[in-house]
Structures are given as C-alpha cells and as structure tokens.
Short mmCIF file of C-alpha atoms and ligand atoms in Angstrom, two decimals:
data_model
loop_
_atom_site.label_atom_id
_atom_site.label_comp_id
_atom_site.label_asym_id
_atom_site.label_seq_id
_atom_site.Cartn_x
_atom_site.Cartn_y
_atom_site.Cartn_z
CA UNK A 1 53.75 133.70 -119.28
CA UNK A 2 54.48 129.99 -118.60
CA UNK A 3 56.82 128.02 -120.92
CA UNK A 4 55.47 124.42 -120.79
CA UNK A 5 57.38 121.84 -120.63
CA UNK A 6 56.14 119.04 -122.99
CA UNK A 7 55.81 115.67 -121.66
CA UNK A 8 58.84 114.03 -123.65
CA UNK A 9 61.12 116.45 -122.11
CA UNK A 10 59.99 115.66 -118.71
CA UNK A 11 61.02 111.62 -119.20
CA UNK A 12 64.67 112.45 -119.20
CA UNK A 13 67.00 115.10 -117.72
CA UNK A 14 66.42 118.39 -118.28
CA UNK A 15 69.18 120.01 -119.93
CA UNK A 16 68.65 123.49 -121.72
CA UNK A 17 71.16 124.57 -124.50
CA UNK A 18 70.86 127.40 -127.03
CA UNK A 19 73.06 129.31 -128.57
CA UNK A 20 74.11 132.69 -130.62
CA UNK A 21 76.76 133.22 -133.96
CA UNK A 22 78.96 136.44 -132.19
CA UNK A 23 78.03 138.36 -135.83
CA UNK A 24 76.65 141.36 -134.41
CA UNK A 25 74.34 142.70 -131.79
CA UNK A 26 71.80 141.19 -130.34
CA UNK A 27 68.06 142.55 -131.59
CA UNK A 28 64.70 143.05 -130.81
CA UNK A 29 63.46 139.57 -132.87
CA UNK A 30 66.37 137.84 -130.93
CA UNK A 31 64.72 139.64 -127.57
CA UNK A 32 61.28 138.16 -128.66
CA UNK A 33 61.89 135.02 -130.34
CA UNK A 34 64.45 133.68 -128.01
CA UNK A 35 66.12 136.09 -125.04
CA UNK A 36 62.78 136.62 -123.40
CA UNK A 37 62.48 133.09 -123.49
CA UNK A 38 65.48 132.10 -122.15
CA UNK A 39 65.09 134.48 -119.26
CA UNK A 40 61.73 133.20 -118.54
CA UNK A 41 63.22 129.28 -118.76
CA UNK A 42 66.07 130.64 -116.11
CA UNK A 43 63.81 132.08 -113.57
CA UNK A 44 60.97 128.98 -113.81
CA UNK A 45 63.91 127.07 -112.90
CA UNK A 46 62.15 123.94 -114.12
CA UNK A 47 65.48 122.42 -115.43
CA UNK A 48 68.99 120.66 -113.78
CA UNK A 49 71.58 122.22 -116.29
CA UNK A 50 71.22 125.23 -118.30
CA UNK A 51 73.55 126.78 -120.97
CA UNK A 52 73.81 129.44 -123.14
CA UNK A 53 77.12 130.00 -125.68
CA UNK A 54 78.74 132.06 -128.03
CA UNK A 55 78.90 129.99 -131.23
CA UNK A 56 82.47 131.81 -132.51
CA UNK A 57 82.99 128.72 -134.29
CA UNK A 58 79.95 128.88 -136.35
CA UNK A 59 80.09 132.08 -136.65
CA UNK A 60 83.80 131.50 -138.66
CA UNK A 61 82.46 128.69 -140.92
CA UNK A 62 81.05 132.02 -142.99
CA UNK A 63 83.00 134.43 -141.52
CA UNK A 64 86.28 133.23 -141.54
CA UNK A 65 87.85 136.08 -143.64
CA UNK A 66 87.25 138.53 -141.38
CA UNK A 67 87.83 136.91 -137.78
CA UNK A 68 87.71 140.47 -135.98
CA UNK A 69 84.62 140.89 -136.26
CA UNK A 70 84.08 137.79 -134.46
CA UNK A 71 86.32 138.54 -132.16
CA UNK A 72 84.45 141.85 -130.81
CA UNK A 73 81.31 140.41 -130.99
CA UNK A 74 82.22 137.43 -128.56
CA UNK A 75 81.81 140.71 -126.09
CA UNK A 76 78.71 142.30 -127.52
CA UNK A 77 77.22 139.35 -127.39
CA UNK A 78 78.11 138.72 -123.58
CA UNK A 79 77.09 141.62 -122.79
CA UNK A 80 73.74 141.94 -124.49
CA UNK A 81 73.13 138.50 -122.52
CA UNK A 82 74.06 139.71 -119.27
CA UNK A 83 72.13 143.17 -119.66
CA UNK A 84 68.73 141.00 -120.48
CA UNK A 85 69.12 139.10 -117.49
CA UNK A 86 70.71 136.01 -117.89
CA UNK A 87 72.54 135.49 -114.80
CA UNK A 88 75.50 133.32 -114.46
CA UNK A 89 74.80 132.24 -110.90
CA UNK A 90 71.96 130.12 -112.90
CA UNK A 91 72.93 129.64 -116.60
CA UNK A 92 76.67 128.69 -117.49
CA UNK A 93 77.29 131.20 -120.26
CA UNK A 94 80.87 130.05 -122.56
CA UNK A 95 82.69 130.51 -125.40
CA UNK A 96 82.70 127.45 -128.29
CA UNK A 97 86.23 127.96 -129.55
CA UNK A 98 87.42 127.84 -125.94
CA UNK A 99 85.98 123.62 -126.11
CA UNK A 100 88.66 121.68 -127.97
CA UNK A 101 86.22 118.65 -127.31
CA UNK A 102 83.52 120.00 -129.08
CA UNK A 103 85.57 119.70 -132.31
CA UNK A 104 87.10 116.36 -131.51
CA UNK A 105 83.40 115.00 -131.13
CA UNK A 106 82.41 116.47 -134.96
CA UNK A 107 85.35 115.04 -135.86
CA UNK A 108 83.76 111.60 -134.63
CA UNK A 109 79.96 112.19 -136.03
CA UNK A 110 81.54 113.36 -139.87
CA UNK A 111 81.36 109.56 -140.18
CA UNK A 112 78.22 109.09 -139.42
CA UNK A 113 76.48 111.87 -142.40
CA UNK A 114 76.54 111.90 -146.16
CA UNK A 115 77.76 114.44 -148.15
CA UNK A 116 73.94 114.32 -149.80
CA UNK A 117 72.48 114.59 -146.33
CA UNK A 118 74.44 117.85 -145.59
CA UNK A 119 72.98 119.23 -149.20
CA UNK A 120 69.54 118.30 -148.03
CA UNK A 121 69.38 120.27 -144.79
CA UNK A 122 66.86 122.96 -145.85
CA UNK A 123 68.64 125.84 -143.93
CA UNK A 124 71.86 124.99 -144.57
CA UNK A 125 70.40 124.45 -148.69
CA UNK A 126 68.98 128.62 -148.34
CA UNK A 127 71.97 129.98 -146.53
CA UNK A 128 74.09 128.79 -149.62
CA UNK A 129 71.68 130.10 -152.00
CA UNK A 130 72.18 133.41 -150.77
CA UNK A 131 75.42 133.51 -149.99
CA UNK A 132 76.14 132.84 -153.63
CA UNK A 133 78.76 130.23 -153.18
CA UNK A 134 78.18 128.55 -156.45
CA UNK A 135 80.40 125.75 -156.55
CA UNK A 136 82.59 127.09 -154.10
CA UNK A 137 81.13 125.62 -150.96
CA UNK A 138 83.61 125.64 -147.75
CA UNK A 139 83.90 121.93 -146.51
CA UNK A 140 83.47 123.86 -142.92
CA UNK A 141 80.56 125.68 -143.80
CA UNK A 142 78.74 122.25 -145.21
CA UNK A 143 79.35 120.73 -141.98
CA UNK A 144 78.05 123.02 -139.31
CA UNK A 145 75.15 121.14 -138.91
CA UNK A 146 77.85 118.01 -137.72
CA UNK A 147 79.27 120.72 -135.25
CA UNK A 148 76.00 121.97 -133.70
CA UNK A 149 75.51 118.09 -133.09
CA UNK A 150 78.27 118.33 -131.10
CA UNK A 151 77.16 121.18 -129.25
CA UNK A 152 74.03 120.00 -128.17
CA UNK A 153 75.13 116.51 -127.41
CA UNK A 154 78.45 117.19 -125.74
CA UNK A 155 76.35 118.63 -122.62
CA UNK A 156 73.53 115.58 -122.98
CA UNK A 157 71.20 118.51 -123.48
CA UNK A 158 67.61 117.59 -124.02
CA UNK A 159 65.78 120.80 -124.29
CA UNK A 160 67.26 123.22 -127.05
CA UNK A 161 65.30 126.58 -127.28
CA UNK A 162 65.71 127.68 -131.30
CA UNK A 163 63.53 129.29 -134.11
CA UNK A 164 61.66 127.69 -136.50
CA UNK A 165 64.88 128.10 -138.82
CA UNK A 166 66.96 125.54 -136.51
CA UNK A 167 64.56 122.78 -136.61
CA UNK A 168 66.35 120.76 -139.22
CA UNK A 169 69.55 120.99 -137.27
CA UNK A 170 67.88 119.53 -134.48
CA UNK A 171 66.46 116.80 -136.81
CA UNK A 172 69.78 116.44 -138.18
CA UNK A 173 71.32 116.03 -134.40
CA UNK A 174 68.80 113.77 -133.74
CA UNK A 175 69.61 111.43 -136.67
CA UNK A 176 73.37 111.63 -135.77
CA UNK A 177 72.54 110.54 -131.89
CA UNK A 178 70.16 107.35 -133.02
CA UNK A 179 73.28 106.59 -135.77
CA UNK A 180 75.86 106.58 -132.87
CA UNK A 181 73.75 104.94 -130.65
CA UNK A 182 72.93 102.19 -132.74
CA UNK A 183 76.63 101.40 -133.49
CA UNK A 184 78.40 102.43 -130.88
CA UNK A 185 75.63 101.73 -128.11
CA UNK A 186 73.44 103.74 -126.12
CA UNK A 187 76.07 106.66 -125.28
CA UNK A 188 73.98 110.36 -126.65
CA UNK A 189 70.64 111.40 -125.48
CA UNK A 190 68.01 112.43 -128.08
CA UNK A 191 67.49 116.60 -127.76
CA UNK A 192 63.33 118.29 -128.45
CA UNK A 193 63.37 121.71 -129.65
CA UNK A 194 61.44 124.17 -128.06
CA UNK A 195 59.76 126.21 -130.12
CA UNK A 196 57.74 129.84 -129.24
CA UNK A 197 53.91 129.05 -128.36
CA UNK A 198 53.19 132.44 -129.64
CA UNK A 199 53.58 132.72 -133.48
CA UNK A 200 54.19 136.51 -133.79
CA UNK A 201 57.25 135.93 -131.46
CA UNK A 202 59.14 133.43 -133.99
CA UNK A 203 59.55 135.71 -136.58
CA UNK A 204 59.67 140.16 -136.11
CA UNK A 205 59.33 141.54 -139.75
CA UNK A 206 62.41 144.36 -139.83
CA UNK A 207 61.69 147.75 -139.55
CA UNK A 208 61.01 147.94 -143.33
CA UNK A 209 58.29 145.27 -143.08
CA UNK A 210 60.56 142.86 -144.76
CA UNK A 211 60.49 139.29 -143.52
CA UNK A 212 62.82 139.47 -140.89
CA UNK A 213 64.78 141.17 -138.91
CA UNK A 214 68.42 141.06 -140.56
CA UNK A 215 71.69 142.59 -139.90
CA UNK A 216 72.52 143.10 -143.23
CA UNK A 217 69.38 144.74 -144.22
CA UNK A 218 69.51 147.53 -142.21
CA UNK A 219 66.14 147.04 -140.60
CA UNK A 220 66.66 146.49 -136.90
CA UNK A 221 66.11 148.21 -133.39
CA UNK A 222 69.53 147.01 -131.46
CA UNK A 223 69.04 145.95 -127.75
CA UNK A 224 72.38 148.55 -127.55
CA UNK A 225 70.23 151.27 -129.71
CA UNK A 226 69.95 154.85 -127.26
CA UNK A 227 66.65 156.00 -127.04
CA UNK A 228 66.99 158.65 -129.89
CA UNK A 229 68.24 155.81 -132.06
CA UNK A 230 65.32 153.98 -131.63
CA UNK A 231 63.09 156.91 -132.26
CA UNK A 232 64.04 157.91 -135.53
CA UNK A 233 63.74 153.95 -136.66
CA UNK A 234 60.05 153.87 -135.22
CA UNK A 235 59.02 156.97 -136.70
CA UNK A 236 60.20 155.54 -140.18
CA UNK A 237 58.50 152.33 -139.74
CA UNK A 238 56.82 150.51 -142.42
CA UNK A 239 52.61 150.66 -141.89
CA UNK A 240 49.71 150.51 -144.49
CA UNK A 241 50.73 152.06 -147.75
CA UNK A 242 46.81 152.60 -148.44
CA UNK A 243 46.37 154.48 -144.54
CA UNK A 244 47.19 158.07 -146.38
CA UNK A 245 44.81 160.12 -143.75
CA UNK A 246 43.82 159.64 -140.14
CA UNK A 247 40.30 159.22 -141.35
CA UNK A 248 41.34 155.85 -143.59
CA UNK A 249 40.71 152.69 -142.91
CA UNK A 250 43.90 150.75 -142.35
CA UNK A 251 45.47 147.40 -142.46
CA UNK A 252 46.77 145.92 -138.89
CA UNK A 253 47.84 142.47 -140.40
CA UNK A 254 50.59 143.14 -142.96
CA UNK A 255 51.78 146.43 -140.45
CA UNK A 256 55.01 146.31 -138.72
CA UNK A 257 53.85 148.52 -136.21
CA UNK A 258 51.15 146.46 -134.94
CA UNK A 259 53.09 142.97 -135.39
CA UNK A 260 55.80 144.68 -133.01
CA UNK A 261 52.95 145.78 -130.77
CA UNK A 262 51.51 142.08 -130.68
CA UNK A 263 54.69 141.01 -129.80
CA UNK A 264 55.38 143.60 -127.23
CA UNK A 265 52.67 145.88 -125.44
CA UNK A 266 50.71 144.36 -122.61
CA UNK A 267 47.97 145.71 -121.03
CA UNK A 268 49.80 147.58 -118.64
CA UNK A 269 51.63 149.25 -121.16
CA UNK A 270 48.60 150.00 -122.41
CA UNK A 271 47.21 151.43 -118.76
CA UNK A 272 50.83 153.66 -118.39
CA UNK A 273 50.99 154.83 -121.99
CA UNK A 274 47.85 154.61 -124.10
CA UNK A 275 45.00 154.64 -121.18
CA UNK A 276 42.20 155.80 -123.84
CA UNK A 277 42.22 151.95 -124.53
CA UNK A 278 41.97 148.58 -123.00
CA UNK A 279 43.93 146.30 -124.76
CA UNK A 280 45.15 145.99 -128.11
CA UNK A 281 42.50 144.50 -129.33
CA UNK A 282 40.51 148.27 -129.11
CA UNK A 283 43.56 149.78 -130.73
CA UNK A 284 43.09 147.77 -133.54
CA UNK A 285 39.76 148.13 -134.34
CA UNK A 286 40.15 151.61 -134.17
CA UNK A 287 43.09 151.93 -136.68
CA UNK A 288 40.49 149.10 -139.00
CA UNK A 289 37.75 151.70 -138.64
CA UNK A 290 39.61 154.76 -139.69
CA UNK A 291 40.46 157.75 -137.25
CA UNK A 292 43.97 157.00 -135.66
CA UNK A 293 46.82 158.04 -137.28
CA UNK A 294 50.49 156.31 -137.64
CA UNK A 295 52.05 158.76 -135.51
CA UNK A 296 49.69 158.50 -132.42
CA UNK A 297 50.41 154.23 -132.92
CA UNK A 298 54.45 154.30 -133.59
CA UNK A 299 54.68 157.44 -130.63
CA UNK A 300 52.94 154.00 -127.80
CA UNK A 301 55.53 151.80 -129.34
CA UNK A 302 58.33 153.94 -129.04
CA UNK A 303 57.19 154.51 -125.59
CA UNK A 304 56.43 150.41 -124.88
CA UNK A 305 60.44 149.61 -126.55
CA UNK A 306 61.99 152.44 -124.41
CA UNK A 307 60.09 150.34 -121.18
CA UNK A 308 61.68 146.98 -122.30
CA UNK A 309 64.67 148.72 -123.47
CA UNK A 310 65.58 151.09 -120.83
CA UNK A 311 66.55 148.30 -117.83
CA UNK A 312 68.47 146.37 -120.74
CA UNK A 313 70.61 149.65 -121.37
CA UNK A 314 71.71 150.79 -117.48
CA UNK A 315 72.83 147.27 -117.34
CA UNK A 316 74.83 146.99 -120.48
CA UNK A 317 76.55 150.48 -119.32
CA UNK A 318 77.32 148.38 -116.03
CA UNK A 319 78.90 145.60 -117.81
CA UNK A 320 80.79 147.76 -120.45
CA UNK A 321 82.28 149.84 -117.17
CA UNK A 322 83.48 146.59 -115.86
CA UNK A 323 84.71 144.52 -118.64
CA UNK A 324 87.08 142.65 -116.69
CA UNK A 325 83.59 141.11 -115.08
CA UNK A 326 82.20 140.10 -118.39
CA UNK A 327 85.19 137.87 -119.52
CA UNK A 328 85.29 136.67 -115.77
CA UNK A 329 82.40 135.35 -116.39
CA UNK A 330 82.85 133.80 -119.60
CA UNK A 331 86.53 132.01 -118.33
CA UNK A 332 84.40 130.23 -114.98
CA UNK A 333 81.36 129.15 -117.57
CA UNK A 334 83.96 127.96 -120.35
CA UNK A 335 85.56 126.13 -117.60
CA UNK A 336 82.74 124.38 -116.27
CA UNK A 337 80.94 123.69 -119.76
CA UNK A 338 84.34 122.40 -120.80
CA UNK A 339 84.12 120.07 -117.85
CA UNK A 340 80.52 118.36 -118.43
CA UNK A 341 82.04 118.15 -122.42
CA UNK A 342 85.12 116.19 -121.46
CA UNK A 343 82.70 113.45 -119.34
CA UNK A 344 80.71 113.14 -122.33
CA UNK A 345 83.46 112.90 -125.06
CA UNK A 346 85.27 110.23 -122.40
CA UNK A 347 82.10 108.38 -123.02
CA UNK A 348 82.06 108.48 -126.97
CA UNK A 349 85.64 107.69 -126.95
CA UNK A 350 84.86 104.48 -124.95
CA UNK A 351 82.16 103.65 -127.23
CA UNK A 352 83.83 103.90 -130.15
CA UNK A 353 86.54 101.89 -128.17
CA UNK A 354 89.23 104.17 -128.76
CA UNK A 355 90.00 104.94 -125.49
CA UNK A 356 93.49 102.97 -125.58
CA UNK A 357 95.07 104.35 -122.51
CA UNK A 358 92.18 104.20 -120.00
CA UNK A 359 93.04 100.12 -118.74
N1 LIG B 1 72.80 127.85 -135.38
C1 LIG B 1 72.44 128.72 -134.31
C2 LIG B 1 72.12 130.09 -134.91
O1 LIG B 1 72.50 130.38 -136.02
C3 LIG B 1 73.54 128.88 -133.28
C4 LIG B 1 73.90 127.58 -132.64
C5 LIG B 1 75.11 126.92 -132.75
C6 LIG B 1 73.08 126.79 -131.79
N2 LIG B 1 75.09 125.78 -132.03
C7 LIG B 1 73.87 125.65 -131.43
C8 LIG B 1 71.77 126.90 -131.32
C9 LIG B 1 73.35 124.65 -130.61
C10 LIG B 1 71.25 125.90 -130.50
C11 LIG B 1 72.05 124.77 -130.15
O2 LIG B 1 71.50 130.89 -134.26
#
C-alpha cells in the first residue's frame, strides 16, 4: 500500500514528525493506525527529514506524580519502535526532555494563545472531562497543545502523521505559526496532517468491543504480548451477542473480530491460513449467512496477529539483549534533532529580535 502524498505537502519541504506519550506499550491500534504507517513512509523514502520522538514531556503534563513510569517507558517505547522497523539509519528517533529548546520555543508561542483558546481545543476539552480535574486544571496540562507546537515547528516539519484525535493540535499549531508569522515575519512553516486513507485503521475497537483500544481499560493485544498472551485475549474477544450457534446468522459490522481482520488479514493470510476462502469478503458472507462459528474466525486471527507479531517479537528480544544499543541510539538522534531545533529557535529568537548577543 502507497501513502500518497497530497499535493500541498509536495510545495514545500518534506519533513515528517510524529510522535508517542512513553505511558505504556505500544499496541496493536498504535501498529495499525500509525506504526505501520510510519514504516511504510520510511521505506517510500518520499521525504528529506524524518522524525519520530518520545514525548516524555507530554507524557508528565498528566503524569507528573508518578515520573517512573515515564521513565521506563522512554525504553519500551524505543524498543517497540525499533522491533517494528523503524530504523535509525533513516528516521532520527529522540527523546523530548533531552531538547531544552523545545521548551524555550513554548515559552515564546504562550503569548501568542488565549487562555479561552486552550479551553476550546476539543481533545484537550475530553481529556479533562475524564480525567476529572474539576477546577483543578494543571497550567502544564492546559498548555500541551503550545508545546506540541513547538515540537512540530522546531524541526520545520510539514508532514505530521497523527489520528483523527490530533487534528485540532495540528489546527492549533497551525494558528500559532500564521500568529508568529504575521508579527514576527515569515520565520515557521505551516505543518498538514496525514491522516489513514483506510478508516478501519484510525480507530481498533479494544478487545472488549469498546471504542478503542485503551491502556487503562484492559482491552489490548501488546506488540510485547507472547504468543500465549495473545491467545487467551483472542479467544475472549467480543463478537455478536445474537451469534449463539454455528448455524446463526451473525453480525460482521459491530464485531471486533472482523474489524481486527479488516484491519489486518490479507489475502495471503488468507491463502497460508484460511485457504477454504478467497478473501475476506467470502468469510464474511459466510459468518452473515449462518454456519461458521467464532472459534473457527478468532483461531485465523490468532494465527494472522502471531504472523505480524512474531518478526516484531525476535527483534524486541534483540534490542532488550543489547540495551546499551537502544539508548545509543536515542543519545545520536537526540543529538542531531537537538541540532536542526537550535537552527530553528536561532531563527525565532531573531525574529522576535531578541537575539542581543548575535552583532
Ligand atoms: N499528542 C501526541 C499523542 O498523544 C504525541 C505528540 C506530542 C505528538 N508531540 C507531537 C504527535 C507532535 C505528533 C507531533 O499521541
């Protein structure tokens, strides 16, 4: 599958950035919404720059109270990158906190949003909601949108690969750039989001059929998972309530189990595991008709995870024997992100004319 480049991100430089909150292990809806993706986007090699960090700092604006858990995801989150192929001969992978620039340039766009603006953000407005902060709102948690601007600007990036949930922080970086540039004069470039052609990929339903995959409700397959793991979670799977006996008729649309499948299984999975049929499409009509039972379904998906999952696994044991490699890695890509983020923030500074010592 192709990733097309749309034509306003072929006017200017093309600079990929994305980005992950080190709160836990990386999942199968990040694999499909996003990792696969990125992967893909790294091996077209249709771009000049591309980077891909651990957001530590975001990841404190809600988690500040318990900064060890952070701190050993910075390396579960490394290494689930480096076991699904991103390869830092191609990508400069970093760490956020590691940028003191990064801060220094939120610093600079704070002036440039309202406190009702902030409020207005739509996922910033749900993530208080349910965090219950009632009028207890953490100035730095408010403000993360400000510090993903500075993110995504500090390394001109253009291209920003996010789900459907991060759109408003792009619009919100967006608004920040044209604010800056229209003061300060034309210093930040403008960044797109690129979003998932394929719908079923933005958003895997847990386990449990709930709306998404979520740490904190207990309904995901880890990329880490071992294959027994992943098993038992499969077999347990959320399908039709109303498919009782093979011989029902059952419901592919609302099933978890065929959502992963569309998101998953291609037709050579289909030719190694399930040969009796084609495509998908067959399978499906066949559960709709009645005569195919869950288990004979969840036993091809188990077998079509364990194919993507398997590769991902010997690599992470690679990368877990040789730790020392995996922060290695992280030091040379901090080092070099932190250099493209000094040029830019030399560039604000002179802007905003406070660059005193520079004549
Ligand atoms: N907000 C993103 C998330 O929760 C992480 C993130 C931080 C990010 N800074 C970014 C993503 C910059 C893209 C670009 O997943």
């Amino acid at each position: 599958m192709k990733i097309e480049m749309k034509e306003e991100f072929i006017a200017n430089k093309r600079i990929i950035l994305t980005g992950d909150r080190p709160t836990g292990n990386l999942h199968l809806g990040h694999y499909v919404g996003s990792l696969k993706n990125r992967v893909e986007l790294q091996n077209q090699g249709d771009y000049d720059e591309m980077y891909v960090f651990i957001a530590d700092v975001q990841a404190l604006t809600d988690n500040f109270n318990n900064p060890r858990k952070v701190r050993d995801n910075i390396k579960e989150v490394a290494i689930d990158y480096l076991s699904v192929g991103l390869d830092p001969a191609k990508v400069t992978i970093f760490v956020q906190s590691m940028i003191p620039e990064l801060a220094e340039l939120t610093v600079y766009y704070m002036n440039l949003v309202t406190l009702a603006r902030l409020e207005r953000n739509p996922t910033v407005k749900s993530e208080i909601k349910q965090k219950d902060f009632g009028n207890s709102i953490p100035v730095g948690f408010l403000n993360y949108p400000i510090s993903q601007a500075a993110d995504i600007t500090a390394f001109q990036s253009t291209i920003i690969p996010v789900g459907d949930d991060q759109l408003p922080m792009i619009e919100q970086t967006r608004e920040i750039v044209r604010s800056f540039n229209n003061i300060y004069g034309d210093t930040l470039v403008e960044p797109n989001a690129l979003i998932s052609d394929n719908k079923v990929c933005r958003r895997l339903p847990g386990t449990d059929g709930k709306a998404k995959m979520s740490k904190s409700l207990g309904n995901c397959i880890y990329l880490k998972d071992d294959s027994e793991t992943v098993k038992k979670k499969v077999m347990s799977m959320y399908t039709d309530p109303n498919h009782i006996r093979v011989e029902d008729p059952g419901d592919t649309k609302n099933n978890a189990v065929f959502i992963y499948l569309e998101a998953l299984a291609t037709d050579e999975h289909f030719e190694k595991y399930l040969p009796l049929y084609k495509n998908l499409d067959e399978l499906k009509a066949h559960y709709e008709k009645g005569g195919l039972g869950d288990v004979k379904v969840k036993g091809f998906l188990y077998d079509v995870i364990e194919d993507i999952l398997t590769p991902i696994r010997e690599k992470r044991k690679y990368y877990e024997e040789n730790i020392d490699l995996v922060y290695d890695i992280l030091k040379d890509g901090t080092k070099k992100a932190e250099k493209k983020a000094s040029e830019t923030l030399k560039e604000v500074k002179k802007a905003m004319l406070i660059d005193y010592f520079e004549e």
